[in-house]
CSV table of N, CA and C in Angstrom, one decimal:
chain,number,residue,atom,x,y,z
A,1,MET,N,124.1,-99.0,118.7
A,1,MET,CA,122.7,-98.6,118.6
A,1,MET,C,122.5,-97.5,117.5
A,2,ILE,N,123.4,-96.5,117.5
A,2,ILE,CA,123.3,-95.5,116.5
A,2,ILE,C,123.5,-96.0,115.1
A,3,ALA,N,124.4,-97.0,115.0
A,3,ALA,CA,124.7,-97.6,113.7
A,3,ALA,C,123.5,-98.4,113.2
A,4,VAL,N,122.8,-99.0,114.1
A,4,VAL,CA,121.5,-99.7,113.7
A,4,VAL,C,120.5,-98.8,113.2
A,5,ALA,N,120.3,-97.6,113.9
A,5,ALA,CA,119.4,-96.6,113.5
A,5,ALA,C,119.7,-96.1,112.2
A,6,ASN,N,121.0,-95.9,111.9
A,6,ASN,CA,121.4,-95.3,110.6
A,6,ASN,C,121.1,-96.3,109.5
A,7,ARG,N,121.4,-97.6,109.7
A,7,ARG,CA,121.1,-98.6,108.7
A,7,ARG,C,119.6,-98.7,108.5
A,8,THR,N,118.8,-98.6,109.5
A,8,THR,CA,117.3,-98.7,109.4
A,8,THR,C,116.8,-97.6,108.6
A,9,VAL,N,117.2,-96.3,108.9
A,9,VAL,CA,116.7,-95.2,108.1
A,9,VAL,C,117.2,-95.3,106.6
A,10,ALA,N,118.4,-95.8,106.4
A,10,ALA,CA,118.8,-96.0,105.0
A,10,ALA,C,118.0,-97.0,104.3
A,11,ALA,N,117.6,-98.1,105.0
A,11,ALA,CA,116.8,-99.1,104.4
A,11,ALA,C,115.4,-98.6,104.1
A,12,LEU,N,114.9,-97.7,105.0
A,12,LEU,CA,113.5,-97.1,104.8
A,12,LEU,C,113.6,-96.2,103.6
A,13,PHE,N,114.7,-95.5,103.3
A,13,PHE,CA,114.8,-94.7,102.1
A,13,PHE,C,114.7,-95.6,100.9
A,14,PHE,N,115.3,-96.8,100.9
A,14,PHE,CA,115.2,-97.7,99.7
A,14,PHE,C,113.8,-98.2,99.6
A,15,VAL,N,113.1,-98.5,100.6
A,15,VAL,CA,111.7,-99.0,100.6
A,15,VAL,C,110.8,-97.8,100.0
A,16,ILE,N,111.1,-96.6,100.4
A,16,ILE,CA,110.3,-95.5,99.9
A,16,ILE,C,110.5,-95.3,98.5
A,17,ALA,N,111.8,-95.4,98.1
A,17,ALA,CA,112.1,-95.2,96.7
A,17,ALA,C,111.4,-96.2,95.8
A,18,SER,N,111.4,-97.5,96.2
A,18,SER,CA,110.8,-98.5,95.4
A,18,SER,C,109.3,-98.3,95.5
A,19,ALA,N,108.7,-97.7,96.5
A,19,ALA,CA,107.3,-97.5,96.6
A,19,ALA,C,106.9,-96.4,95.6
A,20,PHE,N,107.7,-95.3,95.5
A,20,PHE,CA,107.3,-94.3,94.6
A,20,PHE,C,107.4,-94.8,93.1
A,21,ILE,N,108.4,-95.6,92.8
A,21,ILE,CA,108.5,-96.1,91.5
A,21,ILE,C,107.4,-97.1,91.2
A,22,TYR,N,107.0,-97.9,92.2
A,22,TYR,CA,105.8,-98.8,92.1
A,22,TYR,C,104.5,-98.0,91.9
A,23,MET,N,104.4,-96.9,92.6
A,23,MET,CA,103.1,-96.1,92.5
A,23,MET,C,103.0,-95.5,91.1
A,24,THR,N,104.0,-95.3,90.4
A,24,THR,CA,103.9,-94.8,89.1
A,24,THR,C,103.1,-95.7,88.1
A,25,PHE,N,103.2,-97.0,88.4
A,25,PHE,CA,102.5,-97.9,87.5
A,25,PHE,C,101.3,-98.7,88.0
A,26,VAL,N,101.3,-99.0,89.3
A,26,VAL,CA,100.4,-100.0,89.8
A,26,VAL,C,99.2,-99.6,90.6
A,27,PRO,N,99.2,-98.5,91.3
A,27,PRO,CA,98.1,-98.3,92.3
A,27,PRO,C,96.7,-98.3,91.7
A,28,PRO,N,95.7,-98.1,92.5
A,28,PRO,CA,94.3,-98.1,92.0
A,28,PRO,C,94.1,-97.3,90.8
A,29,ALA,N,94.8,-96.1,90.7
A,29,ALA,CA,94.8,-95.3,89.5
A,29,ALA,C,96.2,-94.9,89.3
A,30,PRO,N,96.9,-95.5,88.4
A,30,PRO,CA,98.3,-95.2,88.2
A,30,PRO,C,98.6,-93.8,87.9
A,31,LEU,N,99.6,-93.2,88.5
A,31,LEU,CA,99.9,-91.8,88.5
A,31,LEU,C,100.3,-91.3,87.1
A,32,GLN,N,101.0,-92.2,86.4
A,32,GLN,CA,101.4,-91.9,85.0
A,32,GLN,C,102.0,-90.5,84.8
A,33,SER,N,102.9,-90.2,85.7
A,33,SER,CA,103.6,-88.9,85.5
A,33,SER,C,105.0,-89.1,86.0
A,34,SER,N,105.9,-88.7,85.1
A,34,SER,CA,107.3,-88.8,85.5
A,34,SER,C,107.7,-87.9,86.6
A,35,ALA,N,106.8,-87.0,87.0
A,35,ALA,CA,107.1,-86.1,88.2
A,35,ALA,C,107.2,-86.9,89.5
A,36,PHE,N,106.7,-88.1,89.5
A,36,PHE,CA,106.7,-88.9,90.7
A,36,PHE,C,107.9,-89.8,90.8
A,37,TRP,N,108.7,-89.8,89.7
A,37,TRP,CA,110.0,-90.5,89.8
A,37,TRP,C,111.0,-89.7,90.6
A,38,LEU,N,110.8,-88.3,90.6
A,38,LEU,CA,111.7,-87.5,91.4
A,38,LEU,C,111.8,-87.8,92.9
A,39,PRO,N,110.7,-87.9,93.6
A,39,PRO,CA,110.8,-88.3,95.0
A,39,PRO,C,111.4,-89.7,95.2
A,40,GLY,N,111.2,-90.6,94.2
A,40,GLY,CA,111.8,-91.9,94.3
A,40,GLY,C,113.3,-91.8,94.2
A,41,MET,N,113.7,-91.1,93.2
A,41,MET,CA,115.2,-90.9,93.0
A,41,MET,C,115.8,-90.2,94.1
A,42,LEU,N,115.1,-89.1,94.7
A,42,LEU,CA,115.7,-88.4,95.9
A,42,LEU,C,115.8,-89.4,97.0
A,43,ALA,N,114.8,-90.2,97.2
A,43,ALA,CA,114.9,-91.2,98.4
A,43,ALA,C,116.0,-92.2,98.1
A,44,LEU,N,116.2,-92.6,96.9
A,44,LEU,CA,117.3,-93.6,96.6
A,44,LEU,C,118.6,-92.9,96.9
A,45,MET,N,118.8,-91.7,96.4
A,45,MET,CA,120.1,-91.0,96.6
A,45,MET,C,120.3,-90.7,98.1
A,46,PHE,N,119.3,-90.3,98.8
A,46,PHE,CA,119.4,-90.0,100.2
A,46,PHE,C,119.7,-91.2,101.0
A,47,GLY,N,119.1,-92.4,100.6
A,47,GLY,CA,119.4,-93.6,101.3
A,47,GLY,C,120.9,-94.0,101.1
A,48,ILE,N,121.4,-93.9,99.9
A,48,ILE,CA,122.8,-94.2,99.7
A,48,ILE,C,123.7,-93.3,100.5
A,49,ALA,N,123.4,-92.0,100.5
A,49,ALA,CA,124.2,-91.0,101.2
A,49,ALA,C,124.1,-91.3,102.7
A,50,THR,N,122.9,-91.7,103.2
A,50,THR,CA,122.8,-92.0,104.7
A,50,THR,C,123.6,-93.2,105.0
A,51,PHE,N,123.6,-94.2,104.2
A,51,PHE,CA,124.3,-95.4,104.5
A,51,PHE,C,125.8,-95.2,104.5
A,52,ILE,N,126.3,-94.4,103.5
A,52,ILE,CA,127.7,-94.1,103.4
A,52,ILE,C,128.2,-93.2,104.6
A,53,ASP,N,127.4,-92.3,104.9
A,53,ASP,CA,127.7,-91.4,106.0
A,53,ASP,C,127.7,-92.1,107.3
A,54,GLY,N,126.8,-93.1,107.5
A,54,GLY,CA,126.9,-93.9,108.7
A,54,GLY,C,128.1,-94.8,108.8
A,55,GLN,N,128.6,-95.2,107.6
A,55,GLN,CA,129.8,-96.0,107.6
A,55,GLN,C,131.0,-95.2,107.9
A,56,ARG,N,131.0,-94.0,107.4
A,56,ARG,CA,132.2,-93.1,107.6
A,56,ARG,C,132.3,-92.5,109.0
A,57,ARG,N,131.2,-92.1,109.5
A,57,ARG,CA,131.2,-91.5,110.9
A,57,ARG,C,130.1,-92.2,111.8
A,58,PRO,N,130.5,-93.3,112.3
A,58,PRO,CA,129.5,-94.0,113.1
A,58,PRO,C,129.4,-93.4,114.5
A,59,ASN,N,128.4,-93.7,115.2
A,59,ASN,CA,128.2,-93.2,116.6
A,59,ASN,C,128.1,-91.7,116.8
A,60,THR,N,127.5,-91.1,115.8
A,60,THR,CA,127.1,-89.7,116.0
A,60,THR,C,125.6,-89.5,115.6
A,61,TRP,N,124.9,-88.9,116.6
A,61,TRP,CA,123.5,-88.8,116.4
A,61,TRP,C,123.1,-87.7,115.3
A,62,TRP,N,123.9,-86.7,115.1
A,62,TRP,CA,123.5,-85.6,114.2
A,62,TRP,C,123.5,-86.1,112.8
A,63,ASN,N,124.1,-87.1,112.4
A,63,ASN,CA,124.0,-87.6,111.0
A,63,ASN,C,122.9,-88.5,110.8
A,64,ILE,N,122.0,-88.7,111.8
A,64,ILE,CA,120.8,-89.5,111.6
A,64,ILE,C,119.5,-88.7,111.8
A,65,GLU,N,119.6,-87.5,112.4
A,65,GLU,CA,118.4,-86.7,112.6
A,65,GLU,C,117.8,-86.1,111.4
A,66,ILE,N,118.6,-85.5,110.5
A,66,ILE,CA,118.1,-84.9,109.3
A,66,ILE,C,117.5,-86.0,108.3
A,67,PRO,N,118.3,-87.1,108.1
A,67,PRO,CA,117.7,-88.2,107.3
A,67,PRO,C,116.3,-88.7,107.8
A,68,THR,N,116.2,-88.8,109.1
A,68,THR,CA,115.0,-89.3,109.7
A,68,THR,C,113.8,-88.3,109.4
A,69,VAL,N,114.0,-87.0,109.5
A,69,VAL,CA,113.0,-86.0,109.2
A,69,VAL,C,112.6,-86.1,107.8
A,70,PHE,N,113.6,-86.2,106.9
A,70,PHE,CA,113.3,-86.3,105.4
A,70,PHE,C,112.6,-87.6,105.1
A,71,CYS,N,112.9,-88.6,105.8
A,71,CYS,CA,112.2,-89.9,105.6
A,71,CYS,C,110.8,-89.8,106.0
A,72,ILE,N,110.5,-89.1,107.1
A,72,ILE,CA,109.1,-88.9,107.5
A,72,ILE,C,108.3,-88.1,106.5
A,73,VAL,N,109.0,-87.0,105.9
A,73,VAL,CA,108.3,-86.2,104.9
A,73,VAL,C,108.0,-87.0,103.7
A,74,LEU,N,108.9,-87.9,103.2
A,74,LEU,CA,108.7,-88.7,102.1
A,74,LEU,C,107.6,-89.8,102.3
A,75,VAL,N,107.5,-90.3,103.6
A,75,VAL,CA,106.4,-91.2,103.9
A,75,VAL,C,105.0,-90.5,103.8
A,76,VAL,N,105.0,-89.3,104.3
A,76,VAL,CA,103.7,-88.6,104.2
A,76,VAL,C,103.4,-88.3,102.7
A,77,LEU,N,104.3,-87.9,101.9
A,77,LEU,CA,104.1,-87.6,100.5
A,77,LEU,C,103.6,-88.9,99.8
A,78,ALA,N,104.2,-90.0,100.1
A,78,ALA,CA,103.8,-91.3,99.5
A,78,ALA,C,102.4,-91.7,99.9
A,79,ALA,N,102.0,-91.4,101.2
A,79,ALA,CA,100.7,-91.7,101.6
A,79,ALA,C,99.7,-90.8,100.9
A,80,VAL,N,100.0,-89.6,100.7
A,80,VAL,CA,99.1,-88.7,100.0
A,80,VAL,C,98.9,-89.1,98.5
A,81,CYS,N,100.0,-89.5,97.9
A,81,CYS,CA,100.0,-90.0,96.5
A,81,CYS,C,99.2,-91.2,96.4
A,82,TRP,N,99.3,-92.1,97.4
A,82,TRP,CA,98.6,-93.4,97.3
A,82,TRP,C,97.1,-93.3,97.5
A,83,PHE,N,96.7,-92.5,98.5
A,83,PHE,CA,95.3,-92.5,98.9
A,83,PHE,C,94.5,-91.4,98.2
A,84,ASP,N,95.2,-90.5,97.5
A,84,ASP,CA,94.4,-89.5,96.7
A,84,ASP,C,95.0,-89.4,95.3
A,85,PRO,N,94.9,-90.4,94.5
A,85,PRO,CA,95.5,-90.4,93.2
A,85,PRO,C,95.0,-89.3,92.3
A,86,GLU,N,93.7,-89.1,92.3
A,86,GLU,CA,93.1,-88.1,91.4
A,86,GLU,C,93.6,-86.7,91.8
A,87,GLY,N,93.6,-86.3,93.0
A,87,GLY,CA,94.2,-85.0,93.5
A,87,GLY,C,95.7,-84.9,93.1
A,88,THR,N,96.4,-86.0,93.3
A,88,THR,CA,97.8,-86.0,92.9
A,88,THR,C,98.0,-85.8,91.5
A,89,GLN,N,97.2,-86.4,90.6
A,89,GLN,CA,97.3,-86.2,89.2
A,89,GLN,C,97.0,-84.8,88.8
A,90,GLN,N,95.9,-84.2,89.4
A,90,GLN,CA,95.6,-82.8,89.1
A,90,GLN,C,96.7,-81.9,89.5
A,91,THR,N,97.3,-82.1,90.6
A,91,THR,CA,98.5,-81.3,91.1
A,91,THR,C,99.6,-81.5,90.1
A,92,ALA,N,99.9,-82.7,89.6
A,92,ALA,CA,101.0,-82.9,88.7
A,92,ALA,C,100.7,-82.2,87.4
A,93,ARG,N,99.5,-82.2,86.9
A,93,ARG,CA,99.1,-81.5,85.7
A,93,ARG,C,99.3,-80.0,85.9
A,94,LEU,N,98.9,-79.5,87.0
A,94,LEU,CA,99.0,-78.1,87.3
A,94,LEU,C,100.5,-77.6,87.3
A,95,TYR,N,101.4,-78.3,87.9
A,95,TYR,CA,102.7,-77.9,88.1
A,95,TYR,C,103.7,-78.4,87.0
A,96,PHE,N,103.4,-79.5,86.4
A,96,PHE,CA,104.3,-80.1,85.4
A,96,PHE,C,103.6,-80.2,84.0
A,97,GLN,N,103.1,-79.2,83.5
A,97,GLN,CA,102.4,-79.2,82.2
A,97,GLN,C,103.5,-79.3,81.1
A,98,PRO,N,103.2,-80.0,80.1
A,98,PRO,CA,104.2,-80.1,79.0
A,98,PRO,C,104.3,-78.8,78.2
């Protein structure tokens, strides 16, 4: 059961990573900022680490709790980026000015 939860969270990280990369180009107003590649790359790396850790140490709950919380945070961030593209672009310009 724990191994299934671990693989599920790892798969969710891969889905979130592809969603962030997709949002950079395609949503109602494309974000057009390389700053949004960072959450996607973090999700990809964390998904790989979660999958490997689940293979190395199966049947331990503690190695699935932190990835689950981080996955929820990334889902909330993705929802904010998707449903408020103008506010997200303004925030990106504010923090990531050239």
